[in-house]
PDB file of C-alpha atoms in Angstrom:
ATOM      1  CA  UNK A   1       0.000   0.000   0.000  1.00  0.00           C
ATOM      2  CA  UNK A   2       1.621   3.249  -1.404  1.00  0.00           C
ATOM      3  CA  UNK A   3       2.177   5.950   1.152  1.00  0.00           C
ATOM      4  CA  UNK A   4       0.288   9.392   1.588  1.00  0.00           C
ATOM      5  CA  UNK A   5       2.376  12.669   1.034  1.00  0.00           C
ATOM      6  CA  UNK A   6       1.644  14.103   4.289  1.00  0.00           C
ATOM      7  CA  UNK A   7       2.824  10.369   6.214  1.00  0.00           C
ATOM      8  CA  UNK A   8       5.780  10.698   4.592  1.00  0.00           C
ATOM      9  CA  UNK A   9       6.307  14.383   5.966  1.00  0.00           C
ATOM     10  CA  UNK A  10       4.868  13.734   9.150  1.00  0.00           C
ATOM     11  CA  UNK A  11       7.576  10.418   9.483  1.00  0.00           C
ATOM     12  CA  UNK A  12      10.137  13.018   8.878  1.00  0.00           C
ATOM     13  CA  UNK A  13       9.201  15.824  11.019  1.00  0.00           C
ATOM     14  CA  UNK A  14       8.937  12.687  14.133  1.00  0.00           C
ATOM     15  CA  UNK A  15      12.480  11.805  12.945  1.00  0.00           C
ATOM     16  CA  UNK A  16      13.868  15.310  12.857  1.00  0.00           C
ATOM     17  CA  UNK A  17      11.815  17.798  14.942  1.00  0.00           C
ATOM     18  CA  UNK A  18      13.425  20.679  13.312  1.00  0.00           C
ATOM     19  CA  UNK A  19      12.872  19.931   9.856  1.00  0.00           C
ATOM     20  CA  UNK A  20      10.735  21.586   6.803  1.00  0.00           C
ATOM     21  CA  UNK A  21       9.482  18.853   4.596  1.00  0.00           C
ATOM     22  CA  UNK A  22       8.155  19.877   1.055  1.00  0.00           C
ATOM     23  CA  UNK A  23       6.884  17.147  -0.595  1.00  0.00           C
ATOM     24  CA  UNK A  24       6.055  17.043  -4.483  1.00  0.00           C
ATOM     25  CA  UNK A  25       4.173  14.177  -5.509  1.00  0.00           C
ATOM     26  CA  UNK A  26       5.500  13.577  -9.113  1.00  0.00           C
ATOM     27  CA  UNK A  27       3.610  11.005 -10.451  1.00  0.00           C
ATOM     28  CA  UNK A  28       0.215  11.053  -8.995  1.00  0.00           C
ATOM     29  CA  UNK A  29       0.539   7.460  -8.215  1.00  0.00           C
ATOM     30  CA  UNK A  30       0.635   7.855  -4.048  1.00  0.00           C
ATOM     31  CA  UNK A  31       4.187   5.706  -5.298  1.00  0.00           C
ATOM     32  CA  UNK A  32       6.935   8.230  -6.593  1.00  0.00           C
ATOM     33  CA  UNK A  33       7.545  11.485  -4.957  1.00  0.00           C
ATOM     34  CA  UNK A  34      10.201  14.057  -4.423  1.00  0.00           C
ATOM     35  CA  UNK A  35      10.940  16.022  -1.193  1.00  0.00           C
ATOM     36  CA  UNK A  36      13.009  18.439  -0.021  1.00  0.00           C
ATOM     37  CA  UNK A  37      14.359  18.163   3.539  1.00  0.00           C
ATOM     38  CA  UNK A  38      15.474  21.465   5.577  1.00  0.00           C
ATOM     39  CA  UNK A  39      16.790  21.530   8.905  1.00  0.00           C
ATOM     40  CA  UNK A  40      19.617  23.173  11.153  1.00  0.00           C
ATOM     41  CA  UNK A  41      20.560  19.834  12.634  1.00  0.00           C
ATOM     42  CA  UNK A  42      22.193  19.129   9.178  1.00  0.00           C
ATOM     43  CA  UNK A  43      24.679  21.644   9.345  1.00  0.00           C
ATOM     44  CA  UNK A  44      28.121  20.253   8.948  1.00  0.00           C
ATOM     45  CA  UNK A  45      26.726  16.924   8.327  1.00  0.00           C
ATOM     46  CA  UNK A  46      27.734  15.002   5.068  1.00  0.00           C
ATOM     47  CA  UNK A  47      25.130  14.723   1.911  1.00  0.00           C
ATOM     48  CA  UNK A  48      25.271  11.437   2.736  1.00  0.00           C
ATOM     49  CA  UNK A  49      25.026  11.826   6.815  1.00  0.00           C
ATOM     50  CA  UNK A  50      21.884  13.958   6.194  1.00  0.00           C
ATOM     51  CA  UNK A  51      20.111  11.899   3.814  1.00  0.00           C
ATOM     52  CA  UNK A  52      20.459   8.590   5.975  1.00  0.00           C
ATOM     53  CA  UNK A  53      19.144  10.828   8.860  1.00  0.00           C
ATOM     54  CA  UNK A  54      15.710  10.993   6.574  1.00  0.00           C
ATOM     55  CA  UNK A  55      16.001   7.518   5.526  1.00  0.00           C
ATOM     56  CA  UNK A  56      16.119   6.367   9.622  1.00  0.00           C
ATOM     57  CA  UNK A  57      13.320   8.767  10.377  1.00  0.00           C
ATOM     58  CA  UNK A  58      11.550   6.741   7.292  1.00  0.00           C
ATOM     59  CA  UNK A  59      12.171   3.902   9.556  1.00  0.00           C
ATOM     60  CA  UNK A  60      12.887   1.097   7.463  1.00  0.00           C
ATOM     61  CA  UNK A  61      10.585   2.222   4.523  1.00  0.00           C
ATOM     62  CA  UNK A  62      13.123   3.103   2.018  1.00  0.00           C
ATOM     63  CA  UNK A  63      13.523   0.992  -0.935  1.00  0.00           C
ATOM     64  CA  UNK A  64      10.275  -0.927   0.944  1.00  0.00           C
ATOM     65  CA  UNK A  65       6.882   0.452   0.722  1.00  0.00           C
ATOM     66  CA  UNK A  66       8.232   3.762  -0.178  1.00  0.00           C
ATOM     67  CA  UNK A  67       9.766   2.575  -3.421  1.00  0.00           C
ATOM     68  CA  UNK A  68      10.797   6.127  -5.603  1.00  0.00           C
ATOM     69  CA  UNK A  69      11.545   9.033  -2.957  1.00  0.00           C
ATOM     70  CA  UNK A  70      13.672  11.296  -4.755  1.00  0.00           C
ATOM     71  CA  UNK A  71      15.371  13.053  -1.454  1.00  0.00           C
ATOM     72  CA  UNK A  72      17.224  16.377  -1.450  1.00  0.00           C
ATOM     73  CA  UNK A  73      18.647  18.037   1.540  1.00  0.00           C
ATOM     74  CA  UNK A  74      19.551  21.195   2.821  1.00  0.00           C
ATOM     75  CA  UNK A  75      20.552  23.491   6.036  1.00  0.00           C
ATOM     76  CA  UNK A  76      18.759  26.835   6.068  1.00  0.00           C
ATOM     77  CA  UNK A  77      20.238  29.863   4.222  1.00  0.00           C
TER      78      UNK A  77
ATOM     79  CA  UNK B   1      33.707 -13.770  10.860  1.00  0.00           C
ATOM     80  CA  UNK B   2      32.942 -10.470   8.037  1.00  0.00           C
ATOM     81  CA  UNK B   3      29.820 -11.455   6.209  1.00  0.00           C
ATOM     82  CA  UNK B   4      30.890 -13.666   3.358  1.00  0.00           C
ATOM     83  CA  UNK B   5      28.212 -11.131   0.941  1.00  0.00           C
ATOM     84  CA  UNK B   6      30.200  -8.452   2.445  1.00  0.00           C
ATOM     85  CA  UNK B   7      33.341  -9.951   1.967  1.00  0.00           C
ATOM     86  CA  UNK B   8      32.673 -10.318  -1.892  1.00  0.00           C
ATOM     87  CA  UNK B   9      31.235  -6.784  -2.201  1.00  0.00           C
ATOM     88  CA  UNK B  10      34.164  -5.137  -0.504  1.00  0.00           C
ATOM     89  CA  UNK B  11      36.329  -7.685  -3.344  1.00  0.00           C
ATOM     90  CA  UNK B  12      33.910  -5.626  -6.621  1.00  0.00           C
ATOM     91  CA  UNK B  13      34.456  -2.596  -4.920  1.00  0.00           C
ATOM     92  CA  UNK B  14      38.305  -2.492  -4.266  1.00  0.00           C
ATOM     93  CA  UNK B  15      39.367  -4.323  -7.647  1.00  0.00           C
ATOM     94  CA  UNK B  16      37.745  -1.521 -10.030  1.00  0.00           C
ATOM     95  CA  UNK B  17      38.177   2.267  -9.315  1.00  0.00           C
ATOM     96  CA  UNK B  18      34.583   3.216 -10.304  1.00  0.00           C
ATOM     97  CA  UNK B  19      31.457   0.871  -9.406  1.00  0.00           C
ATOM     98  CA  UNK B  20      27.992   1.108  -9.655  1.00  0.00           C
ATOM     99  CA  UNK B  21      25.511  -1.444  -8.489  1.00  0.00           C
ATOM    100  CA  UNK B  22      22.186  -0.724 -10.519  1.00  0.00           C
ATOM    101  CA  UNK B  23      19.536  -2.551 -11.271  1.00  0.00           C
ATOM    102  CA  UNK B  24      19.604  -3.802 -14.800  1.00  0.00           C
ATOM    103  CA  UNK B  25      22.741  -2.424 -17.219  1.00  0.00           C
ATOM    104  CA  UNK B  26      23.932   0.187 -18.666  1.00  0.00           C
ATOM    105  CA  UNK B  27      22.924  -0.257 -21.964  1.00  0.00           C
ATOM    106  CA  UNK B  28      19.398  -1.549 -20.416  1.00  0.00           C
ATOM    107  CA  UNK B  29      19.041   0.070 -17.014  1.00  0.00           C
ATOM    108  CA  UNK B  30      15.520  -0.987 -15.699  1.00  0.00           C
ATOM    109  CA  UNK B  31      14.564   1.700 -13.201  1.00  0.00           C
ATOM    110  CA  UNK B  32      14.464   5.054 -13.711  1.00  0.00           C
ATOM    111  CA  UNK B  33      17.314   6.242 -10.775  1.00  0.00           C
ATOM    112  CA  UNK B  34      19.438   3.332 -11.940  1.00  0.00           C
ATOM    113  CA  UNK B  35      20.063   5.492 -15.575  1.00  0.00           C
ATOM    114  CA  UNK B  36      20.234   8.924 -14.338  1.00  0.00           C
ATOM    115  CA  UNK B  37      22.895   7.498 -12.178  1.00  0.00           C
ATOM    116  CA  UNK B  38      24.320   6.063 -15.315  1.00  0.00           C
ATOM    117  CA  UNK B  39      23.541   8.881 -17.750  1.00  0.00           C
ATOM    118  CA  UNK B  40      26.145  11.198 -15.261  1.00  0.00           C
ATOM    119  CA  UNK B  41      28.891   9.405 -15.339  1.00  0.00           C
ATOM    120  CA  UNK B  42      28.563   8.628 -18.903  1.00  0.00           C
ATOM    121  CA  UNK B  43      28.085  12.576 -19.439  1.00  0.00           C
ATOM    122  CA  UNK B  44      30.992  13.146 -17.380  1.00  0.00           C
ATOM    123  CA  UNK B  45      33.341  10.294 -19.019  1.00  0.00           C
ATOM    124  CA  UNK B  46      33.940   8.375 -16.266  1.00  0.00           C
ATOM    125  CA  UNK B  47      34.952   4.572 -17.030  1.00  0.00           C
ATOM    126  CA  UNK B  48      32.620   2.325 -14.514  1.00  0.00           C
ATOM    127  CA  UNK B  49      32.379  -1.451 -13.705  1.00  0.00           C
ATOM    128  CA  UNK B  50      28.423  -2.135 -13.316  1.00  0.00           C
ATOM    129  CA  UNK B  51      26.554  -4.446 -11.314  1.00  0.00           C
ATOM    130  CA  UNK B  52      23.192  -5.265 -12.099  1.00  0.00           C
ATOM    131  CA  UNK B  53      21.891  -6.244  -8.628  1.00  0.00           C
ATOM    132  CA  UNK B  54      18.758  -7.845 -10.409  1.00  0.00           C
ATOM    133  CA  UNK B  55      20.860 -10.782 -11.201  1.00  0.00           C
ATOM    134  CA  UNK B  56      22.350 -11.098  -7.942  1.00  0.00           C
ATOM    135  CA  UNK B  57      19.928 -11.219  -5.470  1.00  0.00           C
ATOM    136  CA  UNK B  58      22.482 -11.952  -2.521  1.00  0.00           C
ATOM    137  CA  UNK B  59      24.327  -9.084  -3.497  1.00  0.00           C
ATOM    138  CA  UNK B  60      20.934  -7.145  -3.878  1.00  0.00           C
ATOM    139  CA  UNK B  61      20.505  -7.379  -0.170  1.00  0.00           C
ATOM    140  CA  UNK B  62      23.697  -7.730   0.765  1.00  0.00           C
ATOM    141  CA  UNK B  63      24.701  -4.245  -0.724  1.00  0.00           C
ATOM    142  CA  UNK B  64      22.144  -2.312   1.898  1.00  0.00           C
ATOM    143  CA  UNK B  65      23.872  -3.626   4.963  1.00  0.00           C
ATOM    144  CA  UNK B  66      27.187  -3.368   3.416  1.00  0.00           C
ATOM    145  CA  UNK B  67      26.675   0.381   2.819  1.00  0.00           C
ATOM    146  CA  UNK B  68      24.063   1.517   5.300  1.00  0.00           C
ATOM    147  CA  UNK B  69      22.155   2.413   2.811  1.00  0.00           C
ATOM    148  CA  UNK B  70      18.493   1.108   1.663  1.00  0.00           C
ATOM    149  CA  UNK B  71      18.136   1.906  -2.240  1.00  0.00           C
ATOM    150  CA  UNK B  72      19.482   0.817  -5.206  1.00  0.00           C
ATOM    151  CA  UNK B  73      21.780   2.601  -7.138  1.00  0.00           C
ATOM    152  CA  UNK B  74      24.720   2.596  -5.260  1.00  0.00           C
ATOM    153  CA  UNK B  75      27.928   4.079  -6.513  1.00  0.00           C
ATOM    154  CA  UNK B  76      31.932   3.539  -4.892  1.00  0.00           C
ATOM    155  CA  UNK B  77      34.527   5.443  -5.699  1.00  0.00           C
ATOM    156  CA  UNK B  78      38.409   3.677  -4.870  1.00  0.00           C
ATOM    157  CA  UNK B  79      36.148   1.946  -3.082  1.00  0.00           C
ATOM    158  CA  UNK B  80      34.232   4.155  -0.524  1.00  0.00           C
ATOM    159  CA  UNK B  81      30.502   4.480  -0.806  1.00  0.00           C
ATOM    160  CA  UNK B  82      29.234   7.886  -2.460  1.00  0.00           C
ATOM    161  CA  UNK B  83      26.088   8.174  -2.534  1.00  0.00           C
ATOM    162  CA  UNK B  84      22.860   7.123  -3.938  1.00  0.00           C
ATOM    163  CA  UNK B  85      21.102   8.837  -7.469  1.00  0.00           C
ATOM    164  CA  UNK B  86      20.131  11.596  -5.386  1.00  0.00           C
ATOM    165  CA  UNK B  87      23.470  12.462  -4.506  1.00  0.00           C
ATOM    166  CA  UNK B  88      25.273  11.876  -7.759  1.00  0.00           C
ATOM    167  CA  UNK B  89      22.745  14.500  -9.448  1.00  0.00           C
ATOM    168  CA  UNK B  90      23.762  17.012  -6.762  1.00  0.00           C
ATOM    169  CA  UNK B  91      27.723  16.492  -6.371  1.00  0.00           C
ATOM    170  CA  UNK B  92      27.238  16.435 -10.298  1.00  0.00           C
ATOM    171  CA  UNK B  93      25.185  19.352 -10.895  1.00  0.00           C
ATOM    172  CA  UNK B  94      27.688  21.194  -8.135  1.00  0.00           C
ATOM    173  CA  UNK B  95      30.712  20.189 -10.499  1.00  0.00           C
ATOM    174  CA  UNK B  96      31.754  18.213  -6.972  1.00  0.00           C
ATOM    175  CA  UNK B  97      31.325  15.003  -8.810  1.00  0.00           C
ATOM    176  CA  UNK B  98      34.128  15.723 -11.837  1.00  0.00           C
ATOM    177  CA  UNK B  99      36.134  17.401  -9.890  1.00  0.00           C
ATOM    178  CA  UNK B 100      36.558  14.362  -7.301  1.00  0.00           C
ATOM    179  CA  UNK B 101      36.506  11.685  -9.904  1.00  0.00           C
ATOM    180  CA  UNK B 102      39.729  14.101 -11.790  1.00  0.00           C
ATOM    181  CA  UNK B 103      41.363  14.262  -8.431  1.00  0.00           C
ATOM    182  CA  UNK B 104      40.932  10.953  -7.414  1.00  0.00           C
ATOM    183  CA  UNK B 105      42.974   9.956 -11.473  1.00  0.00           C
ATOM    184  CA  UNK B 106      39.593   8.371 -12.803  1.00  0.00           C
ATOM    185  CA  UNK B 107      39.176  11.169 -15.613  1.00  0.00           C
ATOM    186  CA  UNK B 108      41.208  13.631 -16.999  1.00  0.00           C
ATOM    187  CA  UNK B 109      41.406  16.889 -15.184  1.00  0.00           C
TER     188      UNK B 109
END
């Protein structure tokens, strides 16, 4: 069972209190989205640091039920 | 006792100095992150030893643990972990991708 935009976002937000999730659902198919994680915590973390810190606040649901999350990252401007 | 699925990943990854496991091939990648991931580092030139993880299903699994990391396309550079497709498009679009592949002897400067 595909997951909803706003789980996804609300899994996130759990994982990392201080993030902004935008979410853009790019295929319509509840399967295949993109979002766009901002947070302070990040800062002076790797790419690579930050975007397993999204996949553990996933819990487990990358490359699972959440098949196509294309993930960017970012520390506020 | 290392994980013998480890043990042969950390073999692929050491004996070639760019690899990336994708699902499907190059010339036939079957997911849509799998040839982006390919697309950039044709676009940038580099030489790359492919795995297609579809045909390999312990190394399919095996690669998430190995890496930490819970989708497929993976890519390793002199055999450290880089990054997934996400990644790849943003070191690449940053020109961080080139420039560490060049310093790291994989492409010309």
């Amino acid at each position: 069972m595909p997951m909803a935009a706003d789980e996804i976002e609300a899994l996130i937000r759990e994982g990392i209190p201080d993030a902004t999730v935008e979410i853009t659902d790019l295929a319509g198919d509840g399967d295949h989205y993109a979002a766009h994680v901002t947070a302070e915590s990040f800062r002076g973390m790797s790419r690579i640091a930050q975007q397993r810190a999204v996949y553990a606040a996933l819990g487990g649901r990358m490359g699972g039920v959440l098949h196509a999350l294309q993930l960017t990252t970012a520390i506020p401007k | 006792m290392t994980d013998p699925v480890h043990a042969r990943i950390s073999d692929i990854v050491n004996s070639h100095d760019v690899v990336l496991f994708m699902k499907g091939t190059p010339l036939f990648p079957q997911c849509g992150f799998s040839s982006r991931a390919v697309a950039i580092l044709e676009r940038i030139g580099a030489p790359f030893e492919s795995v297609d993880v579809l045909q390999d299903q312990e190394i399919r699994q095996g690669i998430k643990g190995y890496s930490d990391w819970p989708t497929i396309p993976q890519l390793y550079v002199k055999g450290e972990f880089l990054g997934g497709s996400d990644i790849m498009m943003e070191m690449y679009e940053a020109g961080e991708l080139k420039q560490l592949l060049s310093e790291q002897g994989v492409i010309a400067a």
